[in-house]
CSV table of C-alpha atoms and ligand atoms in Angstrom, one decimal:
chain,number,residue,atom,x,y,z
X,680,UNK,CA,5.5,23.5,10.5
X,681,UNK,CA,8.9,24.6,9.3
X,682,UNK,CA,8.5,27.1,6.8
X,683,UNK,CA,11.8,25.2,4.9
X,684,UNK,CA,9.3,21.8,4.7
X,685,UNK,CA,6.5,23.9,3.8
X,686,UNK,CA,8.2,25.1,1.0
X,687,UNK,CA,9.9,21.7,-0.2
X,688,UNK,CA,6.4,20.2,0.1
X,689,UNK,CA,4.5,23.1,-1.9
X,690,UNK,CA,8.0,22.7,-4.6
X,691,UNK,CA,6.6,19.3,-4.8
X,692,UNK,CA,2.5,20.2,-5.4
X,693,UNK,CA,3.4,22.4,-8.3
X,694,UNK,CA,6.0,19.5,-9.8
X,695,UNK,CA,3.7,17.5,-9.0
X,696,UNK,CA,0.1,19.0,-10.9
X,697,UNK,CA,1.8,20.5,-13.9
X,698,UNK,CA,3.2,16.6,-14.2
X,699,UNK,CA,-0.4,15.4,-14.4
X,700,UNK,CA,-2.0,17.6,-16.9
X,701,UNK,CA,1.5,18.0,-19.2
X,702,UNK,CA,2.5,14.3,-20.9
X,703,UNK,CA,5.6,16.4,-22.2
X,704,UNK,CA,6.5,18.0,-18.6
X,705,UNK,CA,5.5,14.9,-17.0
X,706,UNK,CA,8.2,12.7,-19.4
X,707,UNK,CA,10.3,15.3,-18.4
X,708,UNK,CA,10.6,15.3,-14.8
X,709,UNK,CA,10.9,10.8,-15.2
X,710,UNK,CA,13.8,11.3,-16.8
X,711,UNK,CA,15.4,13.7,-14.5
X,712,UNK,CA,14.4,12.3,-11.7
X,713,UNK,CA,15.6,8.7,-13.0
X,714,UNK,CA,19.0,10.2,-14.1
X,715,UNK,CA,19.2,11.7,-10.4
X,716,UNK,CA,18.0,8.1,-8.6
X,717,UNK,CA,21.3,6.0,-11.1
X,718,UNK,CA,23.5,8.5,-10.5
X,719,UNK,CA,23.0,8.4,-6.5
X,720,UNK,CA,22.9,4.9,-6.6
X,721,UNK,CA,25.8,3.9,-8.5
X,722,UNK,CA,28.1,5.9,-5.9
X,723,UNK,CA,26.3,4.9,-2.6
X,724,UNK,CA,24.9,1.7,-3.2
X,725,UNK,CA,26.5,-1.4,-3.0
X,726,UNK,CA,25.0,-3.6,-4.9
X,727,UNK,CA,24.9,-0.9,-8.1
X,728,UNK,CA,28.6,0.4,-7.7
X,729,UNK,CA,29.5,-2.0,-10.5
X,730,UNK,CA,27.0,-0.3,-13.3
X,731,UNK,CA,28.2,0.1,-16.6
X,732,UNK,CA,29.0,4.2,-15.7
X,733,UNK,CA,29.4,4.9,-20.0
X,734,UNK,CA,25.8,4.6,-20.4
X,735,UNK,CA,24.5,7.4,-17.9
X,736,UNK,CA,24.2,9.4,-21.0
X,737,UNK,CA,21.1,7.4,-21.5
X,738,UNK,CA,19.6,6.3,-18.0
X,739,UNK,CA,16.8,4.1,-19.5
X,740,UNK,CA,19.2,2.4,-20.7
X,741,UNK,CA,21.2,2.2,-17.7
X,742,UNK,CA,18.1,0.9,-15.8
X,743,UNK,CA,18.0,-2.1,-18.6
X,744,UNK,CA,21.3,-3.2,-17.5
X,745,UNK,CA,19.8,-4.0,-13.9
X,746,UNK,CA,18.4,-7.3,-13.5
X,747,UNK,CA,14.8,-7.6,-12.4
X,748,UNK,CA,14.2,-8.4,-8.4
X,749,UNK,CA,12.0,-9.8,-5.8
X,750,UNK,CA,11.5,-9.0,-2.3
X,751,UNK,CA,13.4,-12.5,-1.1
X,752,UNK,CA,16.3,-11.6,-2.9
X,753,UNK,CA,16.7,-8.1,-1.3
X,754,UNK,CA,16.0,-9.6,1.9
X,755,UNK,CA,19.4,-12.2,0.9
X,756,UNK,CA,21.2,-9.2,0.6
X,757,UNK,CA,19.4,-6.4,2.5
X,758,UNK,CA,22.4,-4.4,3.0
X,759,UNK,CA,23.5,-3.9,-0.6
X,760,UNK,CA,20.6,-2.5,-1.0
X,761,UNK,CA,21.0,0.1,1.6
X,762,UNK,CA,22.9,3.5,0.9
X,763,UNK,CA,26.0,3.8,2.2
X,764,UNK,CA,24.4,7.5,3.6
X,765,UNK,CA,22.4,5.5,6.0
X,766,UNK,CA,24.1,6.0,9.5
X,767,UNK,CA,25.0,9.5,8.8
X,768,UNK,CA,21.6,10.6,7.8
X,769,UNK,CA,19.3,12.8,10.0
X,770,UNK,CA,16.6,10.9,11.3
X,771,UNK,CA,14.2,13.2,10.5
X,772,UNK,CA,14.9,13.1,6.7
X,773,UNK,CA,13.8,9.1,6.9
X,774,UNK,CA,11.7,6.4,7.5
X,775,UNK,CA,11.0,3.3,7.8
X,776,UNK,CA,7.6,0.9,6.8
X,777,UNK,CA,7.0,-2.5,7.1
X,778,UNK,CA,4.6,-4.6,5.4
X,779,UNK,CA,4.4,-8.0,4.4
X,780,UNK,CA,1.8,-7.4,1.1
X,781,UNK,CA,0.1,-10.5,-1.1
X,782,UNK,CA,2.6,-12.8,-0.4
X,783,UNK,CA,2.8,-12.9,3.6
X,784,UNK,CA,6.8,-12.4,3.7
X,785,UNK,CA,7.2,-9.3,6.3
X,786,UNK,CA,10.0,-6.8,4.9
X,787,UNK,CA,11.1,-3.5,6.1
X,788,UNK,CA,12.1,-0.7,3.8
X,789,UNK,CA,13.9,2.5,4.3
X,790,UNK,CA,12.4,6.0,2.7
X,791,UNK,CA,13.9,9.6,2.5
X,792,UNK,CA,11.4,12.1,3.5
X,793,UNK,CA,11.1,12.9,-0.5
X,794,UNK,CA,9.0,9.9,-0.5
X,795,UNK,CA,6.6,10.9,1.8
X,796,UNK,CA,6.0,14.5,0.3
X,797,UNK,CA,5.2,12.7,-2.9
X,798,UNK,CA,2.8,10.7,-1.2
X,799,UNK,CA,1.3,14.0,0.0
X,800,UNK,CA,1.3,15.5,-3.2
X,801,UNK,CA,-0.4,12.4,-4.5
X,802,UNK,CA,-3.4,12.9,-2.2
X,803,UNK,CA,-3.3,16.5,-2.5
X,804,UNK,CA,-3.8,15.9,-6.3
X,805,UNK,CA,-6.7,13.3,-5.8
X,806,UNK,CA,-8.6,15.7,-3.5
X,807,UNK,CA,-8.3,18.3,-6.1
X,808,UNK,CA,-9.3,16.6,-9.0
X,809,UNK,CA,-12.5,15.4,-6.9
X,810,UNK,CA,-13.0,18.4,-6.6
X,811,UNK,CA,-12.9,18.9,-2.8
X,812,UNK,CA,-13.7,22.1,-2.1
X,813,UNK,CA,-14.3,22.5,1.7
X,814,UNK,CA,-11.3,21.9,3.9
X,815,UNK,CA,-10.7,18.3,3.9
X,816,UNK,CA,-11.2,16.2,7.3
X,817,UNK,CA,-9.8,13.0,6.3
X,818,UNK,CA,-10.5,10.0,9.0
X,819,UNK,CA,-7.8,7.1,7.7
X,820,UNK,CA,-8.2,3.7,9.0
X,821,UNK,CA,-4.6,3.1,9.6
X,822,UNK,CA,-3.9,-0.4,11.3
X,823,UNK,CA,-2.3,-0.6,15.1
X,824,UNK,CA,-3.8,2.4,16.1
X,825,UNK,CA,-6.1,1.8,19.3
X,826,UNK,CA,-9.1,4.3,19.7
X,827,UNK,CA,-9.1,7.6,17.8
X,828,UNK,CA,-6.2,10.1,18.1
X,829,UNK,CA,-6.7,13.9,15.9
X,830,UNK,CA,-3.7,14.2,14.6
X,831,UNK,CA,-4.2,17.2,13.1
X,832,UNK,CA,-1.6,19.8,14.8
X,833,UNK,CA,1.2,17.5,13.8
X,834,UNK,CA,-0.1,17.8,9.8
X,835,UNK,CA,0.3,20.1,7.6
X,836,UNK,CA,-2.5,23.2,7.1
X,837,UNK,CA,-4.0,21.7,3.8
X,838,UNK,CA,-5.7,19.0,5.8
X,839,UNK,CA,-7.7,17.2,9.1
X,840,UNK,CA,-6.2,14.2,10.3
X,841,UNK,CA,-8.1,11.5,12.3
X,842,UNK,CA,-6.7,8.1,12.6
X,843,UNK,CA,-8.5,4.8,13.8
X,844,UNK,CA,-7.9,1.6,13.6
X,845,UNK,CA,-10.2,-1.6,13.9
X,846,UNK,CA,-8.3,-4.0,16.2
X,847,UNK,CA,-10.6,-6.6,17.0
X,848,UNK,CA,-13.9,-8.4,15.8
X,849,UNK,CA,-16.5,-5.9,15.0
X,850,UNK,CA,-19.3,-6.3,18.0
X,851,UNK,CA,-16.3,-5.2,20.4
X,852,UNK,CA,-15.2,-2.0,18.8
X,853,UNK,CA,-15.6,1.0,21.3
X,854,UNK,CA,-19.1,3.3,21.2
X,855,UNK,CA,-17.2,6.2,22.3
X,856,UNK,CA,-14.8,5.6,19.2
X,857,UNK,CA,-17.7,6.2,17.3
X,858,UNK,CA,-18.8,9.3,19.0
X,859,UNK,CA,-15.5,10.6,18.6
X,860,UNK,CA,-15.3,10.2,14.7
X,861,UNK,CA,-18.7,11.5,14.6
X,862,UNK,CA,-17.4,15.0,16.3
X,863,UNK,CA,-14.4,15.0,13.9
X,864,UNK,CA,-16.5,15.4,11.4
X,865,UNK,CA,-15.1,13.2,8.7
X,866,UNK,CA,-15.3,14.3,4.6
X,867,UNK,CA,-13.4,12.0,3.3
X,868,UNK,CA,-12.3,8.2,4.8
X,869,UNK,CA,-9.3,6.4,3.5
X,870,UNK,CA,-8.2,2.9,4.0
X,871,UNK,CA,-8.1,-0.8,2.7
X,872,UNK,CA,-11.5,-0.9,1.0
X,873,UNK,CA,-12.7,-3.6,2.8
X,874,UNK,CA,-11.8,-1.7,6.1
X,875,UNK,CA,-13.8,1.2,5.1
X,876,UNK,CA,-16.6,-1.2,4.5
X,877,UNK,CA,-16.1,-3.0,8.1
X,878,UNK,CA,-16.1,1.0,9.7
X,879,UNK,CA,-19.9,1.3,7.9
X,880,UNK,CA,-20.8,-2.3,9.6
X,881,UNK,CA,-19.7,-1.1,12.7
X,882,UNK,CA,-21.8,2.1,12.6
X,883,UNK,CA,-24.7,0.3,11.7
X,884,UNK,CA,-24.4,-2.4,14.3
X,885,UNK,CA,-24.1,0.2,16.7
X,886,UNK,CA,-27.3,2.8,14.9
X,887,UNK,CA,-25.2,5.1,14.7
X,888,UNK,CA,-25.4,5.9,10.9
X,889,UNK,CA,-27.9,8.9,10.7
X,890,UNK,CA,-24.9,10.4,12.6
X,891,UNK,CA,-21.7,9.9,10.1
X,892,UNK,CA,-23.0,11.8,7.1
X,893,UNK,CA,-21.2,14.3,4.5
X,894,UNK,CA,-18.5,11.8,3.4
X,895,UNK,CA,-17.4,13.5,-0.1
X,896,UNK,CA,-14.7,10.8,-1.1
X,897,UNK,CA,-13.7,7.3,-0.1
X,898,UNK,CA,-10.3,6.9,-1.1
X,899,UNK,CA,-9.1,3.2,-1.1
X,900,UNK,CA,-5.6,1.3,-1.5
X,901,UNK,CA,-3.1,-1.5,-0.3
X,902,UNK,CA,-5.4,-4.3,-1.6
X,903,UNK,CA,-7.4,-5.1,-4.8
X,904,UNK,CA,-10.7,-2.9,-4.5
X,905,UNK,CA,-13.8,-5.8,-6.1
X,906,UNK,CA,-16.4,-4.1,-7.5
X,907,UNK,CA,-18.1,-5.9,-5.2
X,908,UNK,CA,-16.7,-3.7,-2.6
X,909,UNK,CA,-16.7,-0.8,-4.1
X,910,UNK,CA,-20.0,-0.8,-4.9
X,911,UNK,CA,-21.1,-1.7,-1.2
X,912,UNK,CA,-19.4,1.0,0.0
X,913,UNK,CA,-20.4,3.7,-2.7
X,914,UNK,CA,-23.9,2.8,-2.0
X,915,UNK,CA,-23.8,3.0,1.8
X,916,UNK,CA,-21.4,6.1,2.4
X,917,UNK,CA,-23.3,8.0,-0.7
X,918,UNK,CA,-19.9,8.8,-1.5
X,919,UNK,CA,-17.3,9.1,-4.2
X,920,UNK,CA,-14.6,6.3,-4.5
X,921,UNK,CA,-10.8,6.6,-6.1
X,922,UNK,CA,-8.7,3.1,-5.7
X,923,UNK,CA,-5.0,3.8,-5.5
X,924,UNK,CA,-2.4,1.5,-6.9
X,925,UNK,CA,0.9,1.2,-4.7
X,926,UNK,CA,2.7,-0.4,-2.7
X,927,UNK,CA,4.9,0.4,1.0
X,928,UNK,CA,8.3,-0.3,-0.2
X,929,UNK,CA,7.6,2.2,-3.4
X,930,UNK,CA,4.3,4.5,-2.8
X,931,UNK,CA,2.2,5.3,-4.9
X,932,UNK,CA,2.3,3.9,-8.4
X,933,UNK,CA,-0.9,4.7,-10.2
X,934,UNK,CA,-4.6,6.2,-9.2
X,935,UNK,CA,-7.8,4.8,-10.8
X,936,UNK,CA,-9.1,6.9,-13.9
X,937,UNK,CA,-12.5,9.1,-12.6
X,938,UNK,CA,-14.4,8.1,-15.5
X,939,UNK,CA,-13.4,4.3,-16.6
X,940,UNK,CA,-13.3,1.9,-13.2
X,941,UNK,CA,-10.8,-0.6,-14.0
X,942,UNK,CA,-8.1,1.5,-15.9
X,943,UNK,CA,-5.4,3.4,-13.4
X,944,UNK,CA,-3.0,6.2,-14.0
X,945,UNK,CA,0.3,5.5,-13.8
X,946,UNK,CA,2.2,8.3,-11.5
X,947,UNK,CA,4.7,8.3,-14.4
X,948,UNK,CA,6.6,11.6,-12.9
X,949,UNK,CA,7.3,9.2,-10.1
X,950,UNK,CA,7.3,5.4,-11.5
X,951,UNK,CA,8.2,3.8,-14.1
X,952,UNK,CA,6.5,0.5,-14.7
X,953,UNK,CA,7.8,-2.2,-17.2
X,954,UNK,CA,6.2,-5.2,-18.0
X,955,UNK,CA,7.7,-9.0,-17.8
X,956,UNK,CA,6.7,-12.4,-19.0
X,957,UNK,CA,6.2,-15.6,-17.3
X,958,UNK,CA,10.1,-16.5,-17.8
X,959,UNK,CA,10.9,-12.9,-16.6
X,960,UNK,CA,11.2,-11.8,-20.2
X,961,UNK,CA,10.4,-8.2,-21.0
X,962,UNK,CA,6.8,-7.7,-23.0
X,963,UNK,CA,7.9,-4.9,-25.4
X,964,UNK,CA,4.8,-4.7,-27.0
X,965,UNK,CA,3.0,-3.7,-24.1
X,966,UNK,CA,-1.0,-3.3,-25.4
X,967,UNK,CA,-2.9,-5.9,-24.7
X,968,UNK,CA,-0.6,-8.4,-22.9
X,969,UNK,CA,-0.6,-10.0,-19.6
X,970,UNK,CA,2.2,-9.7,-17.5
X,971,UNK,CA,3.6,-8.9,-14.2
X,972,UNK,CA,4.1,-5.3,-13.3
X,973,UNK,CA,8.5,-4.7,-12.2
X,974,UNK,CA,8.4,-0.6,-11.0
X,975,UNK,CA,11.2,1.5,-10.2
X,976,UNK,CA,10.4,4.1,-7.5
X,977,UNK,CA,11.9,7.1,-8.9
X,978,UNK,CA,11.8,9.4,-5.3
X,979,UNK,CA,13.7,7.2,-2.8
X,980,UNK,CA,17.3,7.2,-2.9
X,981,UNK,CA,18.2,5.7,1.0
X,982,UNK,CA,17.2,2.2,-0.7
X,983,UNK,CA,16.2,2.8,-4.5
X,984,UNK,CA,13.7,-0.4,-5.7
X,985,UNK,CA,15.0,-1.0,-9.0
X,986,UNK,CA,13.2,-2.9,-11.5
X,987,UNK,CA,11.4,-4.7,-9.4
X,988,UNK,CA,9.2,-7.2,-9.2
X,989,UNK,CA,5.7,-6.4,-7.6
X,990,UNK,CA,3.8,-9.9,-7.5
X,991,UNK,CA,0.8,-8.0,-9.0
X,992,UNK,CA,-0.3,-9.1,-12.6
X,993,UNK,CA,-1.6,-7.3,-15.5
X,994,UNK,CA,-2.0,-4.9,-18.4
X,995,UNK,CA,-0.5,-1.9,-20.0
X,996,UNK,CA,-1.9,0.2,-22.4
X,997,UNK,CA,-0.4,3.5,-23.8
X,998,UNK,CA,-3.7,5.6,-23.1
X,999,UNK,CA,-6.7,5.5,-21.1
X,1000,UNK,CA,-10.1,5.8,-23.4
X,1001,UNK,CA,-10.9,8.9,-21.0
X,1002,UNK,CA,-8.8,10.5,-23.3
X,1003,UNK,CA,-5.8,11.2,-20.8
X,1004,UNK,CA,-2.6,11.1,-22.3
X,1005,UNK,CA,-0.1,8.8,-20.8
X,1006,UNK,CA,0.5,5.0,-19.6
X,1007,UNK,CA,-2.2,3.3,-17.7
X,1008,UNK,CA,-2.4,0.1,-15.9
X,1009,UNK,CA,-5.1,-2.7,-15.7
X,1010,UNK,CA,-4.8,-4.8,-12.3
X,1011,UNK,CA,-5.7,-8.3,-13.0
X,1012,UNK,CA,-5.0,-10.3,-10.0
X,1013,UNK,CA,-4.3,-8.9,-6.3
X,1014,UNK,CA,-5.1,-9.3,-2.8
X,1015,UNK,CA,-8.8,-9.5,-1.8
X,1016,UNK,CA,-9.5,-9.3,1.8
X,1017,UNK,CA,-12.4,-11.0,3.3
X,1018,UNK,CA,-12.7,-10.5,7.1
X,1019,UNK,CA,-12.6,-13.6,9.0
X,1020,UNK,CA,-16.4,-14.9,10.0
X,1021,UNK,CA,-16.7,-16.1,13.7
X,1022,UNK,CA,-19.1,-18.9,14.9
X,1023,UNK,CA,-22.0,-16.2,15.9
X,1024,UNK,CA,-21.2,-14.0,13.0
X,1025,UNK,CA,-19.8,-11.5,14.2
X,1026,UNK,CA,-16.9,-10.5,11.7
X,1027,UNK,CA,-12.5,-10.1,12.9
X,1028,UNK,CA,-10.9,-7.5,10.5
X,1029,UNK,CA,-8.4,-10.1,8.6
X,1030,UNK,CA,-5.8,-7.4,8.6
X,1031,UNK,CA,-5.6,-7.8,13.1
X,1032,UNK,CA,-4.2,-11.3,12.5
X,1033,UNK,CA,-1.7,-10.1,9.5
X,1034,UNK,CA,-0.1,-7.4,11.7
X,1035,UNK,CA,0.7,-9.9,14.2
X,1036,UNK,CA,2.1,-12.2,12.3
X,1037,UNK,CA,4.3,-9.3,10.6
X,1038,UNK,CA,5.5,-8.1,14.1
X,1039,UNK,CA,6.5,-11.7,15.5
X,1040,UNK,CA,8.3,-11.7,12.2
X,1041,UNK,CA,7.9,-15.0,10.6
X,1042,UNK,CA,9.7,-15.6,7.2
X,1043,UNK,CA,5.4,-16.3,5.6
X,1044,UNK,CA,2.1,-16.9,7.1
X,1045,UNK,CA,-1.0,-17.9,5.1
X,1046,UNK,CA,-4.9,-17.4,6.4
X,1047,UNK,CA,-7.2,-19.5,5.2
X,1048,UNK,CA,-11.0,-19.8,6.1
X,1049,UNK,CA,-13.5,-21.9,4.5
X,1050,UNK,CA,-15.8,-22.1,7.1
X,1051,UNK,CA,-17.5,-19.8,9.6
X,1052,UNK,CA,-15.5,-19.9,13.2
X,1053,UNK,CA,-13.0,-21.8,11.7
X,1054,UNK,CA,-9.3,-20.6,10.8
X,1055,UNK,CA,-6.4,-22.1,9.8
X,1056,UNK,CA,-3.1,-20.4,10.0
X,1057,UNK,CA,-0.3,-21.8,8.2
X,1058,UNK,CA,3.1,-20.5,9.4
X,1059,UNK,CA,6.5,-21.0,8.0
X,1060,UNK,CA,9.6,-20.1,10.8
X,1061,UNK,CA,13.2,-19.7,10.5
X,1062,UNK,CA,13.9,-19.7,14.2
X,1063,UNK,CA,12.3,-21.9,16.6
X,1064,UNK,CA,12.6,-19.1,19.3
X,1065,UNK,CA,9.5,-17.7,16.9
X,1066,UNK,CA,7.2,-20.7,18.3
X,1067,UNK,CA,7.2,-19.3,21.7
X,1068,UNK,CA,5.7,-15.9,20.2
X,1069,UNK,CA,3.6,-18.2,18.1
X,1070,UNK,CA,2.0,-19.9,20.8
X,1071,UNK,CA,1.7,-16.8,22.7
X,1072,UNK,CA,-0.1,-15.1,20.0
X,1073,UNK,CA,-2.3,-17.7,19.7
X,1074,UNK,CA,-3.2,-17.3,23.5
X,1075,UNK,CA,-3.8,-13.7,22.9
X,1076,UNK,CA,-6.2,-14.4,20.0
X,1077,UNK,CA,-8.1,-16.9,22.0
X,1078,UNK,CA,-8.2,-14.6,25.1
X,1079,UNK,CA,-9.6,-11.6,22.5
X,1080,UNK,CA,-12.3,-14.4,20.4
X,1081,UNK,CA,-13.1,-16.8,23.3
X,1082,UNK,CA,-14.8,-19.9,21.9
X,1083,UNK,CA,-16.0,-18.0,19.1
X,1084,UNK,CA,-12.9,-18.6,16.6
X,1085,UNK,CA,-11.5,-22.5,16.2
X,1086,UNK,CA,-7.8,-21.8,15.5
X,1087,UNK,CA,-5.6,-24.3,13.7
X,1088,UNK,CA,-1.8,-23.3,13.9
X,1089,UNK,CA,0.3,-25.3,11.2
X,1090,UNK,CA,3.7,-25.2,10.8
X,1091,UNK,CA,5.2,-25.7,7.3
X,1092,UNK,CA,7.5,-25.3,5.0
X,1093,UNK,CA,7.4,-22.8,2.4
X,1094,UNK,CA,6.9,-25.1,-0.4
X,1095,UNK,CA,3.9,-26.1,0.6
X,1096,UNK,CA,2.0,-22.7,0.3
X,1097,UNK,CA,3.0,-22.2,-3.0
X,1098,UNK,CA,-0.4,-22.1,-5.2
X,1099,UNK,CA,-1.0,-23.6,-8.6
X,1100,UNK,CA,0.1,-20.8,-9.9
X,1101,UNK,CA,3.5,-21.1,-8.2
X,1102,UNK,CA,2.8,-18.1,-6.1
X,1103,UNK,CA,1.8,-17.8,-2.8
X,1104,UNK,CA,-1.8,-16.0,-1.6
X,1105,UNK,CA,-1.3,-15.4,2.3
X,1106,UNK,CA,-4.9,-14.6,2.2
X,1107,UNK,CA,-7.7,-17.3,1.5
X,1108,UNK,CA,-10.6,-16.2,3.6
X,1109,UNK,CA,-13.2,-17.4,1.1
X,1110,UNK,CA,-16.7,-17.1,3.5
X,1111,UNK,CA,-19.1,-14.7,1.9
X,1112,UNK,CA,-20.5,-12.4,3.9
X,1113,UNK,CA,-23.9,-10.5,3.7
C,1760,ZN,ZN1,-8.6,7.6,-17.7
């Protein structure tokens, strides 16, 4: 590694633990960092030239003056959102990550490398407050990854890096996969909870479990962790597990408390989180109402997310009754991810068909199964050039599941996913599995 990145990220560490143990420090470096993020922005992008400049003396209450915003509106106007840095920039010092979350609407985002540090000085905290001693081999179950590839030269000397990713239904993942994460020697798994949990079927299915042992820490995020799951997998790994809070287009937002299992941290050095009503009204008084979380990400300046609106629903309270000083979070509502049950029972990661979707780029797509071997996907297009790739992905699938997975392709307009709530899940695979 450059010793010029090593240093930025170990700049980062220190920021980044002193943050976590000092409320004052911690207070400190969000308002820094938010004066930094408005003053970038209101020079290089568009759609915040126009910001009442007179205020920067205060930037919280700059940030007041922006008006809260969802993921469709950015994608009206993606290029206001966009620094005006953008084509001049060194591709090395950005990124890009695409996602579709709860709501099924795919969406790229642009990150500076800044973002990415954090991210490692996020885990880098975790591991240390678990109190990972050895060094840490972390197998992540990353998503459109086929087989196992060690990634470990390209990271940095802190850590182990395998990736996987689960591509298919479960009775056809690859033996020698398996043999290959057992030699990596794995302490520590992250991943969508209820990948992690598929992995452990997988291993079992195959009797291979005697053979993955010393798992330390499980640490789970991008979807609602149940207790349900969390349990399961506690249980079977004999392992830790810490449930992070976040999201693609911002990061990390909050990490759940060691002690008490349904309060969360709020990475305050690196979010701020605010609070909105039902009529997009702010909740001032924050303890013990309801609302939907809007965040600012506070480290990425390419295409800062500004008050925005996350989707996800809940509480939060000025302390956590661990004792730790500072805001934390309550989730109340997210995504929960059953995988999809075939007709012999074999079980397809839900998260194969989501990735599709994302890449054929439909404007929303909606899974929903209420029976075993039965799907249906509901798909809302812009173009009808996307039918072709819809039809041809639906080939694929049946090439992949055989007769083992009825598929029901329905076309519709967005309207008519909209729930009861007036929100849209884009996963309903409600079959319970064992
Ligand atoms: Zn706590």
């Amino acid at each position: 590694m450059i010793p010029l990145v090593e240093e930025r990220l170990n700049k980062k560490i220190k920021i980044k633990n002193k943050s976590r143990s000092d409320f004052s420090f911690r207070m400190k470096v969000q308002e820094e960092r938010l004066q930094e993020l408005l003053s970038y922005a209101t020079q290089k992008v568009p759609k915040f030239l126009n910001l009442e400049k007179e205020n920067s003396v205060n930037p919280r209450i700059l940030l007041n003056e922006i008006s809260t915003v969802d993921k469709e509106q950015i994608i009206d106007s993606y290029e206001d959102y966009v620094s005006d840095d953008i084509n001049n920039i060194n591709e090395n010092d950005c990124y890009v990550t695409n996602t579709s979350g709860s709501t099924g609407t795919p969406f790229s985002s642009i990150h500076n490398i800044e973002s990415y540090y954090e991210g490692l000085a996020n885990l880098m905290f975790i591991l240390d407050e678990y109190n990972i001693t050895e060094h840490p081999r972390i197998l992540r179950i990353a998503g459109r990854i086929n087989g196992f590839s060690d990634k470990t030269e390209e990271t940095l000397p802190f850590f182990s890096l395998g990736l996987i990713g689960i591509n298919g239904s479960l009775g056809k993942f690859e033996t020698s996969v398996l043999n290959q994460i057992i030699d990596f020697k794995p302490n520590i798994i992250s991943g969508h909870g209820s990948e992690i949990l598929l992995l452990y079927k997988i291993f079992e299915k195959n009797q291979l479990l005697h053979k993955l042992k010393g798992i330390k820490l499980l640490i789970c995020g991008g979807e609602s962790l149940t207790s349900q799951t969390r349990n399961y997998i506690k249980n079977a790994y004999k392992s830790k597990v810490v449930d992070t809070y976040g999201m693609q287009e911002i990061g990390d937002i909050a990490v759940q408390c060691s002690s008490i299992e349904d309060h969360y941290h709020i990475y305050e050095e690196s979010v701020i989180i605010e609070l909105i009503d039902e009529d997009g009204n702010l909740i001032n008084e924050k303890n013990n109402q309801s609302g939907e979380f809007v965040v600012t990400g506070l480290i990425n300046k390419y295409m800062p997310f500004m008050r925005y609106k996350t989707g996800d629903t809940g509480l939060i309270s000025s302390k956590c009754p661990c004792g730790y000083k500072g805001e934390t979070i309550k989730l109340l509502e997210g995504r929960k991810m059953n995988p999809v049950v075939l007709k012999d029972g074999d079980l397809l990661n839900t998260y194969v068909l989501k990735r599709d979707l994302e890449d054929i780029n439909v404007v929303c797509f909606q899974l929903k199964q209420s029976i075993p071997g039965e799907i249906d996907i509901n798909i809302v297009i812009n173009e009808e050039k996307n039918k072709v790739d819809i039809f041809k992905y639906r080939e694929k699938l049946n090439l992949e599941l055989g007769c083992k997975l009825d598929i029901r392709l329905n076309f519709c307009n967005i309207e008519d996913l909209i729930g009861s709530n007036g929100k849209i899940k884009s996963f309903l695979c409600n079959v319970e599995t064992s």
